[in-house]
CSV table of C-alpha atoms and ligand atoms in Angstrom, one decimal:
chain,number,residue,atom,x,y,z
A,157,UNK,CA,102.7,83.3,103.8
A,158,UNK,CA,99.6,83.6,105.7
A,159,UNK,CA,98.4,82.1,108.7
A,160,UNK,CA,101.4,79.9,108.8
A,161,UNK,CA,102.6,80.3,112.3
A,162,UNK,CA,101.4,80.4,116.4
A,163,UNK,CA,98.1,79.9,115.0
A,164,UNK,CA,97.0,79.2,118.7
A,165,UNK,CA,98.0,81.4,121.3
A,166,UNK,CA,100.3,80.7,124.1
A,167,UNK,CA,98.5,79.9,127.1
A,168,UNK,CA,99.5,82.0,129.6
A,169,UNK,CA,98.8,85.3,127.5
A,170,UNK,CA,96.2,86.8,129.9
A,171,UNK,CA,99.0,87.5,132.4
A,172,UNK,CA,100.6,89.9,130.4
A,173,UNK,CA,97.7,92.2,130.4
A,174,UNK,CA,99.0,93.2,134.0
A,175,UNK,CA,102.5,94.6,132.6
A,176,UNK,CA,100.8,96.1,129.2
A,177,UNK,CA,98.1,98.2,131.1
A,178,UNK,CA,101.1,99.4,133.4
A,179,UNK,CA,102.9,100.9,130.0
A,180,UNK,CA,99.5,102.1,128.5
A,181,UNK,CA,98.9,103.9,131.9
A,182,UNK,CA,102.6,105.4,132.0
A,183,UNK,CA,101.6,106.7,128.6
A,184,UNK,CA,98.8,108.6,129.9
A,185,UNK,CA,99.0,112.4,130.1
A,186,UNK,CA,98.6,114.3,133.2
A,187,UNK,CA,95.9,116.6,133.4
A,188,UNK,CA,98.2,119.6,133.8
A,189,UNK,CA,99.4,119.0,130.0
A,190,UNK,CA,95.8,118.9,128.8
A,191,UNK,CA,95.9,122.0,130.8
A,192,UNK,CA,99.0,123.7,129.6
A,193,UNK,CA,97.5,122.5,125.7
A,194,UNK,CA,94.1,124.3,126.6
A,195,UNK,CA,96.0,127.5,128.1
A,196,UNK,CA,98.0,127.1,124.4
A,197,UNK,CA,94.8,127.2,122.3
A,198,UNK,CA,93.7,130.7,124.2
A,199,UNK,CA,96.2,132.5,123.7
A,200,UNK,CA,96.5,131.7,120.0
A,201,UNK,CA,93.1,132.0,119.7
A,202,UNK,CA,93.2,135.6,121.1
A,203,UNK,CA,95.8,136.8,118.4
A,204,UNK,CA,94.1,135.2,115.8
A,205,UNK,CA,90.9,136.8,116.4
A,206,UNK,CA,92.2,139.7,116.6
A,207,UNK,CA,93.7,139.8,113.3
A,208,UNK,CA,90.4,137.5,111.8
A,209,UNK,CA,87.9,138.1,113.6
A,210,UNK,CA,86.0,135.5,112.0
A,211,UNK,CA,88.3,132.6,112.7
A,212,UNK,CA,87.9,129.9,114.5
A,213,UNK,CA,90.5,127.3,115.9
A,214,UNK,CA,90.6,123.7,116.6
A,215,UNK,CA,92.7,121.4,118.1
A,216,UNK,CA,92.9,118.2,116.4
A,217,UNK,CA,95.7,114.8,116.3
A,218,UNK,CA,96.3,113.1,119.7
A,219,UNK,CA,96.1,116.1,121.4
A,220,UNK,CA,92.3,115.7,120.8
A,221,UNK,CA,91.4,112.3,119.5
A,222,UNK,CA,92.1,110.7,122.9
A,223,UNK,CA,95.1,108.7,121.4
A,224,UNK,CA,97.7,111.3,122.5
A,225,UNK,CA,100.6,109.7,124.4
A,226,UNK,CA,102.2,112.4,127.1
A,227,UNK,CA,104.3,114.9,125.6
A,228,UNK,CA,103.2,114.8,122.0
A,229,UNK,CA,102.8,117.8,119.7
A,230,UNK,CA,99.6,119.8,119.7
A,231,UNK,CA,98.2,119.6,116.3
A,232,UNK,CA,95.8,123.3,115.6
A,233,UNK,CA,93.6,123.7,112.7
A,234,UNK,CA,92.9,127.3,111.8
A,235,UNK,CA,89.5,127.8,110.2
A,236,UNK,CA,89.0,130.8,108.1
A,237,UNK,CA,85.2,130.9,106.1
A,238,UNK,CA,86.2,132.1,102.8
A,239,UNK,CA,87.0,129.5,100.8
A,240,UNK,CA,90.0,131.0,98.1
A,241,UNK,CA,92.0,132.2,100.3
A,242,UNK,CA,95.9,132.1,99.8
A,243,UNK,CA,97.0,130.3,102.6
A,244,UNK,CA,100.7,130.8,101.8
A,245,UNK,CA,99.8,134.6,102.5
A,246,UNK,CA,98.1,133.5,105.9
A,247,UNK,CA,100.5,131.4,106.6
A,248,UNK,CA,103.3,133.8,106.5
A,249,UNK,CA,101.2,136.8,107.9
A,250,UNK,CA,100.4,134.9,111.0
A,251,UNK,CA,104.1,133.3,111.3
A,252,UNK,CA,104.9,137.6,111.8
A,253,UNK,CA,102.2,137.7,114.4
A,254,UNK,CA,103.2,134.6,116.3
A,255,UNK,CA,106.8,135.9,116.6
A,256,UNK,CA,106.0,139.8,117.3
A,257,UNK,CA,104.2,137.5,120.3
A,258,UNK,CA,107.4,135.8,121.3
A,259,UNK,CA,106.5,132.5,120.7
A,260,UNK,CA,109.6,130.8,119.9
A,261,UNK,CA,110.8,128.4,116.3
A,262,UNK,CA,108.2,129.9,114.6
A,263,UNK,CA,108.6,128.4,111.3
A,264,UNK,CA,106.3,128.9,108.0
A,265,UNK,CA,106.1,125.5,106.3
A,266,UNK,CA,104.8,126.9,102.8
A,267,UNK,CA,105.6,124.7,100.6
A,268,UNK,CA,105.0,121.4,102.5
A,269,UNK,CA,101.9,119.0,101.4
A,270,UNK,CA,99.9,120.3,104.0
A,271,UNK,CA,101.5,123.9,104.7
A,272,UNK,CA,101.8,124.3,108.3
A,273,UNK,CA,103.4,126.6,110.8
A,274,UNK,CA,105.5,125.3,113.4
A,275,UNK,CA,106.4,127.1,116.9
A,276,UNK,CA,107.1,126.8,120.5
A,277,UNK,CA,105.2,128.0,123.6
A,278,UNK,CA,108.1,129.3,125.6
A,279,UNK,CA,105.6,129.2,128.7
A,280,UNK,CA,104.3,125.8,128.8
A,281,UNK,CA,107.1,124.9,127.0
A,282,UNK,CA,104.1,122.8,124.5
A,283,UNK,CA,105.2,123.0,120.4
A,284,UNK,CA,102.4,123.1,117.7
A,285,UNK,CA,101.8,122.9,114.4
A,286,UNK,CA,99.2,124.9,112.6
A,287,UNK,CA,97.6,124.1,109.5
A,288,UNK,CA,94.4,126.5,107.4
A,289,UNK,CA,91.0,125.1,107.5
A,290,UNK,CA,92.3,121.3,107.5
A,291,UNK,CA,88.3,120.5,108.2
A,292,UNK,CA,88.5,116.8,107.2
A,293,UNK,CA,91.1,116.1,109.8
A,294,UNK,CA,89.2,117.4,112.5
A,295,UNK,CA,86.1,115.8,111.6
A,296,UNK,CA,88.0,112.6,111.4
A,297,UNK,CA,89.7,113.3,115.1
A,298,UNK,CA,86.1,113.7,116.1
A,299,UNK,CA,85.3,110.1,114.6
A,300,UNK,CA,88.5,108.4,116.9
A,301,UNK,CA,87.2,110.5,120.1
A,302,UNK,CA,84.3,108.6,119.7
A,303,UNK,CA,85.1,105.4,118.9
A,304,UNK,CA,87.6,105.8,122.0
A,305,UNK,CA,84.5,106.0,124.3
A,306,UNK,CA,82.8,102.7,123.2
A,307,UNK,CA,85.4,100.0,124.7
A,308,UNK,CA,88.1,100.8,126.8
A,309,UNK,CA,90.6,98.1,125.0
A,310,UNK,CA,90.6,100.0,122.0
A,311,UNK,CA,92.9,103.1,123.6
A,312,UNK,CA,94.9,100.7,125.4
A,313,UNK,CA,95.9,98.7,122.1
A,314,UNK,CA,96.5,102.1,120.2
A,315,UNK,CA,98.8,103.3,122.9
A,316,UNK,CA,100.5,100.5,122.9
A,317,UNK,CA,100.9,99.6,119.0
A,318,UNK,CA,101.6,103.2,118.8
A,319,UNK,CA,104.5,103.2,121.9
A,320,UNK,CA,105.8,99.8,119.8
A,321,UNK,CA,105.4,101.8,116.5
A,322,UNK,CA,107.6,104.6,118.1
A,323,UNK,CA,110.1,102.8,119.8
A,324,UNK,CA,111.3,100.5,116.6
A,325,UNK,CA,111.0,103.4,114.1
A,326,UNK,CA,108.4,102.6,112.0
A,327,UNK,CA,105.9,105.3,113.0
A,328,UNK,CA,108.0,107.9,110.0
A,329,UNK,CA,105.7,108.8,107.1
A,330,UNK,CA,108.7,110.2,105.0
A,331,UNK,CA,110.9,107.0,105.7
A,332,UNK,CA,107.9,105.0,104.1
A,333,UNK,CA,106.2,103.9,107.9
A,334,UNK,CA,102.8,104.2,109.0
A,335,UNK,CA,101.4,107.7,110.3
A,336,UNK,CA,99.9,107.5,114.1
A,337,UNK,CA,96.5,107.8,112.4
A,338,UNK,CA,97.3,104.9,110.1
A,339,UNK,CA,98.0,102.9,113.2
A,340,UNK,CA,94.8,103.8,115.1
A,341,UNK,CA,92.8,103.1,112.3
A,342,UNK,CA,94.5,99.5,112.1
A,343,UNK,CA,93.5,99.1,115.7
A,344,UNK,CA,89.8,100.4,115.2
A,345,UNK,CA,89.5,97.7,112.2
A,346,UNK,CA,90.5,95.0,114.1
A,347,UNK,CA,88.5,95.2,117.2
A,348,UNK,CA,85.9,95.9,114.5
A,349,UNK,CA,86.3,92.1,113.5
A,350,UNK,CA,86.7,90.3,116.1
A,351,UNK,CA,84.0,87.5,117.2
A,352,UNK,CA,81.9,88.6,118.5
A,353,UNK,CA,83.0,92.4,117.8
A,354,UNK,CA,84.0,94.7,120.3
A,355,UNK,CA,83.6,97.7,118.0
A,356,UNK,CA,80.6,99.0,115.7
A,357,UNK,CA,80.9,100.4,112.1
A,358,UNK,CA,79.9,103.8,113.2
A,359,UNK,CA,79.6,104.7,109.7
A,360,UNK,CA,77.2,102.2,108.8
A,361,UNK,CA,74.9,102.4,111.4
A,362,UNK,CA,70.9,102.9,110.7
A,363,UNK,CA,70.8,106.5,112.2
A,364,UNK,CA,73.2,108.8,111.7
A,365,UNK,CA,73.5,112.0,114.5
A,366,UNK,CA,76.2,113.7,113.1
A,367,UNK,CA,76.6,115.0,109.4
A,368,UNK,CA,78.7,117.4,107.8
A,369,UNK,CA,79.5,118.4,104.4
A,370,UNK,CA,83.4,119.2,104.1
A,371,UNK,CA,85.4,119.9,100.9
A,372,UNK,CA,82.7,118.2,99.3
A,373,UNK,CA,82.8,114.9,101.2
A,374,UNK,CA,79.7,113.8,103.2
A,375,UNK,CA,81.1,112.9,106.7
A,376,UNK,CA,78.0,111.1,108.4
A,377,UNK,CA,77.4,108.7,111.4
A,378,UNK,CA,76.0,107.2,114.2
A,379,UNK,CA,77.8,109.7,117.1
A,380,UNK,CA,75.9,108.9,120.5
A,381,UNK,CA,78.3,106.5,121.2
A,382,UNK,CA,77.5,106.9,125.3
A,383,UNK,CA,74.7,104.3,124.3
A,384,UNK,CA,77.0,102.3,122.8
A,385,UNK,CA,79.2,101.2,126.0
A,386,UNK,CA,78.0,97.9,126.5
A,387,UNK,CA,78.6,97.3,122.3
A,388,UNK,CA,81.7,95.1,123.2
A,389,UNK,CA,81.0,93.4,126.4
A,390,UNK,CA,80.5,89.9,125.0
A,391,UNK,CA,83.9,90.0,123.7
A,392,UNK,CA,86.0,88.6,127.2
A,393,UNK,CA,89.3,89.5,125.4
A,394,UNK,CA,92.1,90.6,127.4
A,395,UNK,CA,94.0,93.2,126.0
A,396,UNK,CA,97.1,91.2,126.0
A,397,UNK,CA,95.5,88.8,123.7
A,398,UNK,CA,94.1,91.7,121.8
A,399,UNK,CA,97.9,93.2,121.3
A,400,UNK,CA,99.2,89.4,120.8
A,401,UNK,CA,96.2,88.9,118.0
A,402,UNK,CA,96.8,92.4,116.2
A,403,UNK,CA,100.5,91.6,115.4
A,404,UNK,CA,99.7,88.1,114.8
A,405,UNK,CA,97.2,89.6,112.0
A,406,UNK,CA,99.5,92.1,110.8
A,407,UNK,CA,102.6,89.1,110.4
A,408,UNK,CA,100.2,86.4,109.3
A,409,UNK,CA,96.7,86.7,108.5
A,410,UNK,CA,96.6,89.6,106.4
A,411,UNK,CA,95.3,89.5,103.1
A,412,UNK,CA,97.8,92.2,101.6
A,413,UNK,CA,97.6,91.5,97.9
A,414,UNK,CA,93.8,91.7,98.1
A,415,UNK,CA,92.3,93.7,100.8
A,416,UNK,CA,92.0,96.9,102.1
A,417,UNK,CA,91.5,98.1,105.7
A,418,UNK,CA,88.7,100.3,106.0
A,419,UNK,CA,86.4,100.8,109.3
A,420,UNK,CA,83.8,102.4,107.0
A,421,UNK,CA,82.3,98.9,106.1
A,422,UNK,CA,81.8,95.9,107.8
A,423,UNK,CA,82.2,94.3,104.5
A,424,UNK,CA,85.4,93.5,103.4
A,425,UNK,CA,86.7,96.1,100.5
A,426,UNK,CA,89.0,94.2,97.8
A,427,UNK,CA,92.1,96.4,96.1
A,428,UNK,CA,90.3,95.8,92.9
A,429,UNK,CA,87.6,97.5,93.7
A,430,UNK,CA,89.3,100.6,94.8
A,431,UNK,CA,91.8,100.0,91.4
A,432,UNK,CA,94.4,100.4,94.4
A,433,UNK,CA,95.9,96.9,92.7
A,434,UNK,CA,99.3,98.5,91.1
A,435,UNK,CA,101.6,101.8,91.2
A,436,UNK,CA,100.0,105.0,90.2
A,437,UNK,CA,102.6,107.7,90.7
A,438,UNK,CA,104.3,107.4,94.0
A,439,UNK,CA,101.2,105.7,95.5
A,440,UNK,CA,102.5,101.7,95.0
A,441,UNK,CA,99.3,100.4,97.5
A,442,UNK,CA,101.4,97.5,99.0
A,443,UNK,CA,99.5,97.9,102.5
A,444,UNK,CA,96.0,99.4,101.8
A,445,UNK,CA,94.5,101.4,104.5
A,446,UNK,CA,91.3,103.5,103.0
A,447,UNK,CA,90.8,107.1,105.3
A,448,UNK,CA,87.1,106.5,106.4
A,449,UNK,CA,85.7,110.1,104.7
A,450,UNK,CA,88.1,110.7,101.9
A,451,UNK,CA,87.8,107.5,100.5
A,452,UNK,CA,90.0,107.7,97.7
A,453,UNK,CA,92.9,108.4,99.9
A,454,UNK,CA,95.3,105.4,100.9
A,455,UNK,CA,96.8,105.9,104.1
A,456,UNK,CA,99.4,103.0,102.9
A,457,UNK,CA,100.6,105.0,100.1
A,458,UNK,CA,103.3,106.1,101.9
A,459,UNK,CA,104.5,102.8,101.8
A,460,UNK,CA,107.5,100.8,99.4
A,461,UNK,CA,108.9,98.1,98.3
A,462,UNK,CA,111.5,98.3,101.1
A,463,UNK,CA,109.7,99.8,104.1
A,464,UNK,CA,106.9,97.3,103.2
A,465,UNK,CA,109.3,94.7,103.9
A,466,UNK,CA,110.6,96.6,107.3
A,467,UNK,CA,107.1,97.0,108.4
A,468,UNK,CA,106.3,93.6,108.2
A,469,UNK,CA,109.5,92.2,109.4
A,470,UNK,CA,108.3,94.4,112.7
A,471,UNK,CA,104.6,92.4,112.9
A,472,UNK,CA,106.4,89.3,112.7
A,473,UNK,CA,109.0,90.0,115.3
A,474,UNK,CA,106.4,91.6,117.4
A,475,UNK,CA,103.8,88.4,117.4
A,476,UNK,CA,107.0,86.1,117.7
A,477,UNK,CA,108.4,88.0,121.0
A,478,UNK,CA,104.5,88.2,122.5
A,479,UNK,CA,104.3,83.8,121.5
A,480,UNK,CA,107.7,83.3,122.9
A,481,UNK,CA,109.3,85.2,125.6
A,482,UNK,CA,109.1,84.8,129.2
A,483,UNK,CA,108.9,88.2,129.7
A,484,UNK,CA,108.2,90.0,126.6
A,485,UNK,CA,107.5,93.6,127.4
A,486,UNK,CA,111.1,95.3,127.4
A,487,UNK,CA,111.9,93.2,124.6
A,488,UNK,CA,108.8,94.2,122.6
A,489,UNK,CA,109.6,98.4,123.1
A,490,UNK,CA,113.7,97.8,122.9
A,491,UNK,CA,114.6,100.7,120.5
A,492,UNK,CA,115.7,99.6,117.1
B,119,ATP,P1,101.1,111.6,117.3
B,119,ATP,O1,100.8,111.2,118.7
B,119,ATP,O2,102.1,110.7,116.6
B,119,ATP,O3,101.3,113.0,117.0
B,119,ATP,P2,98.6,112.0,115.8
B,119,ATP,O4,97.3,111.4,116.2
B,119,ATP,O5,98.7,113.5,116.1
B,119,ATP,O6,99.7,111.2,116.5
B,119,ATP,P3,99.3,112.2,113.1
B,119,ATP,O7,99.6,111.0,112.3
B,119,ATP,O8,100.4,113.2,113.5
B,119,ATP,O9,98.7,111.6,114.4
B,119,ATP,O10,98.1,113.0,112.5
B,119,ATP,C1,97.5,114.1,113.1
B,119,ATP,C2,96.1,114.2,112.6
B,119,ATP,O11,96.1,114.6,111.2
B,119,ATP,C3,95.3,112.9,112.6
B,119,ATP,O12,94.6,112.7,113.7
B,119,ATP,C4,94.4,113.1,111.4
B,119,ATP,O13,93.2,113.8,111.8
B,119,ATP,C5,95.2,113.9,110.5
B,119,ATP,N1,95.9,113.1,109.5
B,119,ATP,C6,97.2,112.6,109.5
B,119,ATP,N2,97.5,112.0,108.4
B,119,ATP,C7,96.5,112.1,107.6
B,119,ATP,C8,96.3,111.6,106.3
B,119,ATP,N3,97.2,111.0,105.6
B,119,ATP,N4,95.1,111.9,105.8
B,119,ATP,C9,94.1,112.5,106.4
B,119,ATP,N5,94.3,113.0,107.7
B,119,ATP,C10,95.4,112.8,108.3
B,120,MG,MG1,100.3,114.9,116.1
């Protein structure tokens, strides 16, 4: 199965970069929504406060990561100090608060995985999620900020894998797809390998500027990344080639039985290493993609033996349409 087909490139791939930076920058959100999502934060912050004075929020997800596409949720992370804390309680105390507020669909997600509330800003219309002291997921939205500012190409591939992703359905962690951060981390592993790379390992740099202790998990790196804007310049890739070769990996050149995506390490990380070679549980590891601080976390777990097949059915479709078709862009984003 791998590397058995387009091995070469069509030749004329450099002129689709023109019609794939005109979708990336339709993607973009206007500043008023960054706006409206700032406007959001204060007033929840000034209710929370009031109740915890102690509190702190964050935004994290696209809304913060610099991989939001316009009109995506705001994802809030509500940080409260002590650490045994029953965030059911919280949870449901500050779902009475929200509502005596009028925000609208306020919802207490108790029970879920990751217990969240969800509501509705019935004045910038914005809906959010908000999940208790969720620190490892804003420490790792810090990490995609940052690798965002080193080469321009990487946001434009992840808004467009994660536009392609959305429009053919397999962007749905309960149906078995690939989470958003999944997807970016895809991207940020294979600009990571390219030759000659247009992405560091910020993790496995020399110096490290930024380090935090979080649930026990050292979160360190290398996070002055303005001196890192020239890291990718002796890559000439256009993006178009760069979207063509990701697919292309994804249908054809991926090692799934043996490797593991992880832009921790330069290095490449083997299944057996991780002992993420068979089904524990639910967890059947048939795409590995390691989270770069909480290691022993597979982002592919999600994944089974049927979306597996969907998932890669959609790489090979997607490197086939980029190799083939005149003009491949509507047919690349036709809904599923
Ligand atoms: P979208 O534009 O689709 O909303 P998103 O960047 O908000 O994209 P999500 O997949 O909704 O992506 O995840 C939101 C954030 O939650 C991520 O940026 C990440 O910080 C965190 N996160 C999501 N899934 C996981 C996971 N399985 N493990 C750890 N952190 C996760
Ligand atoms: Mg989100």
């Amino acid at each position: 199965r791998i590397a058995r087909k387009h091995i070469h490139c069509r030749g004329d791939i450099d002129m689709l970069t023109i019609p794939l930076l005109r979708i990336y920058e339709s993607l973009i959100p206007p500043e008023e929504e960054k706006e409206k999502q700032r406007q959001l934060l204060i007033s929840l912050e000034k209710l929370v406060v009031n109740e915890w004075p102690h509190a702190h929020l964050f935004l994290f997800g696209s809304c913060a990561n610099s991989f939001g596409v316009s009109n995506s949720d705001v994802d809030v992370c509500l940080v409260l100090r002590d650490a045994d804390i029953d965030k059911s309680e919280i949870l449901l105390k500050l779902a009475e608060i929200l509502q005596s507020a009028n925000f609208q669909n306020v919802q207490a997600l108790t029970r879920a995985r990751v217990p969240i509330i969800k509501l509705k800003d019935p004045v910038t219309g914005v809906s959010c999620d908000i999940c208790i002291n969720n620190v490892l997921a804003v420490v790792n939205t810090k990490l995609l900020r940052d690798y965002a500012q080193i080469d321009v190409r990487l946001p434009q591939l992840a808004f467009i894998v994660k536009h392609w992703a959305k429009s053919r359905g397999v962007n749905e962690t309960y149906q078995g797809t690939l989470s958003s951060y999944a997807y970016v981390l895809m991207c940020i592993h294979f600009l990571q390998h390219r030759d000659p790379p247009i992405l560091p390992c910020l993790q496995e740099t020399k110096i490290v500027t930024y380090h935090k202790i979080v649930d026990n998990i050292e979160c360190a790196y290398f996070d002055q990344v303005e001196k890192l804007k020239t890291f990718g310049s002796d890559n000439k890739e256009s993006v178009a080639r760069l979207v063509w070769g990701f697919f292309h990996y994804w249908a054809y050149c991926h090692d799934y039985a043996n490797t593991v995506v992880s832009v921790r390490t330069k290095n490449t990380v083997s299944k057996r290493a991780k002992d993420w070679t068979r089904r524990i549980g639910k967890d059947r590891h048939l795409i590995c993609i390691e989270d770069p601080f909480e290691t022993s976390h597979d982002l592919g777990r999600v994944v089974d033996k049927y979306s597996i097949k969907v998932l890669r059915e959609e790489f090979e479709r997607a490197a086939t349409i980029l190799q083939t078709y005149p003009n491949p862009c509507e047919k690349l984003f036709e809904p599923f």
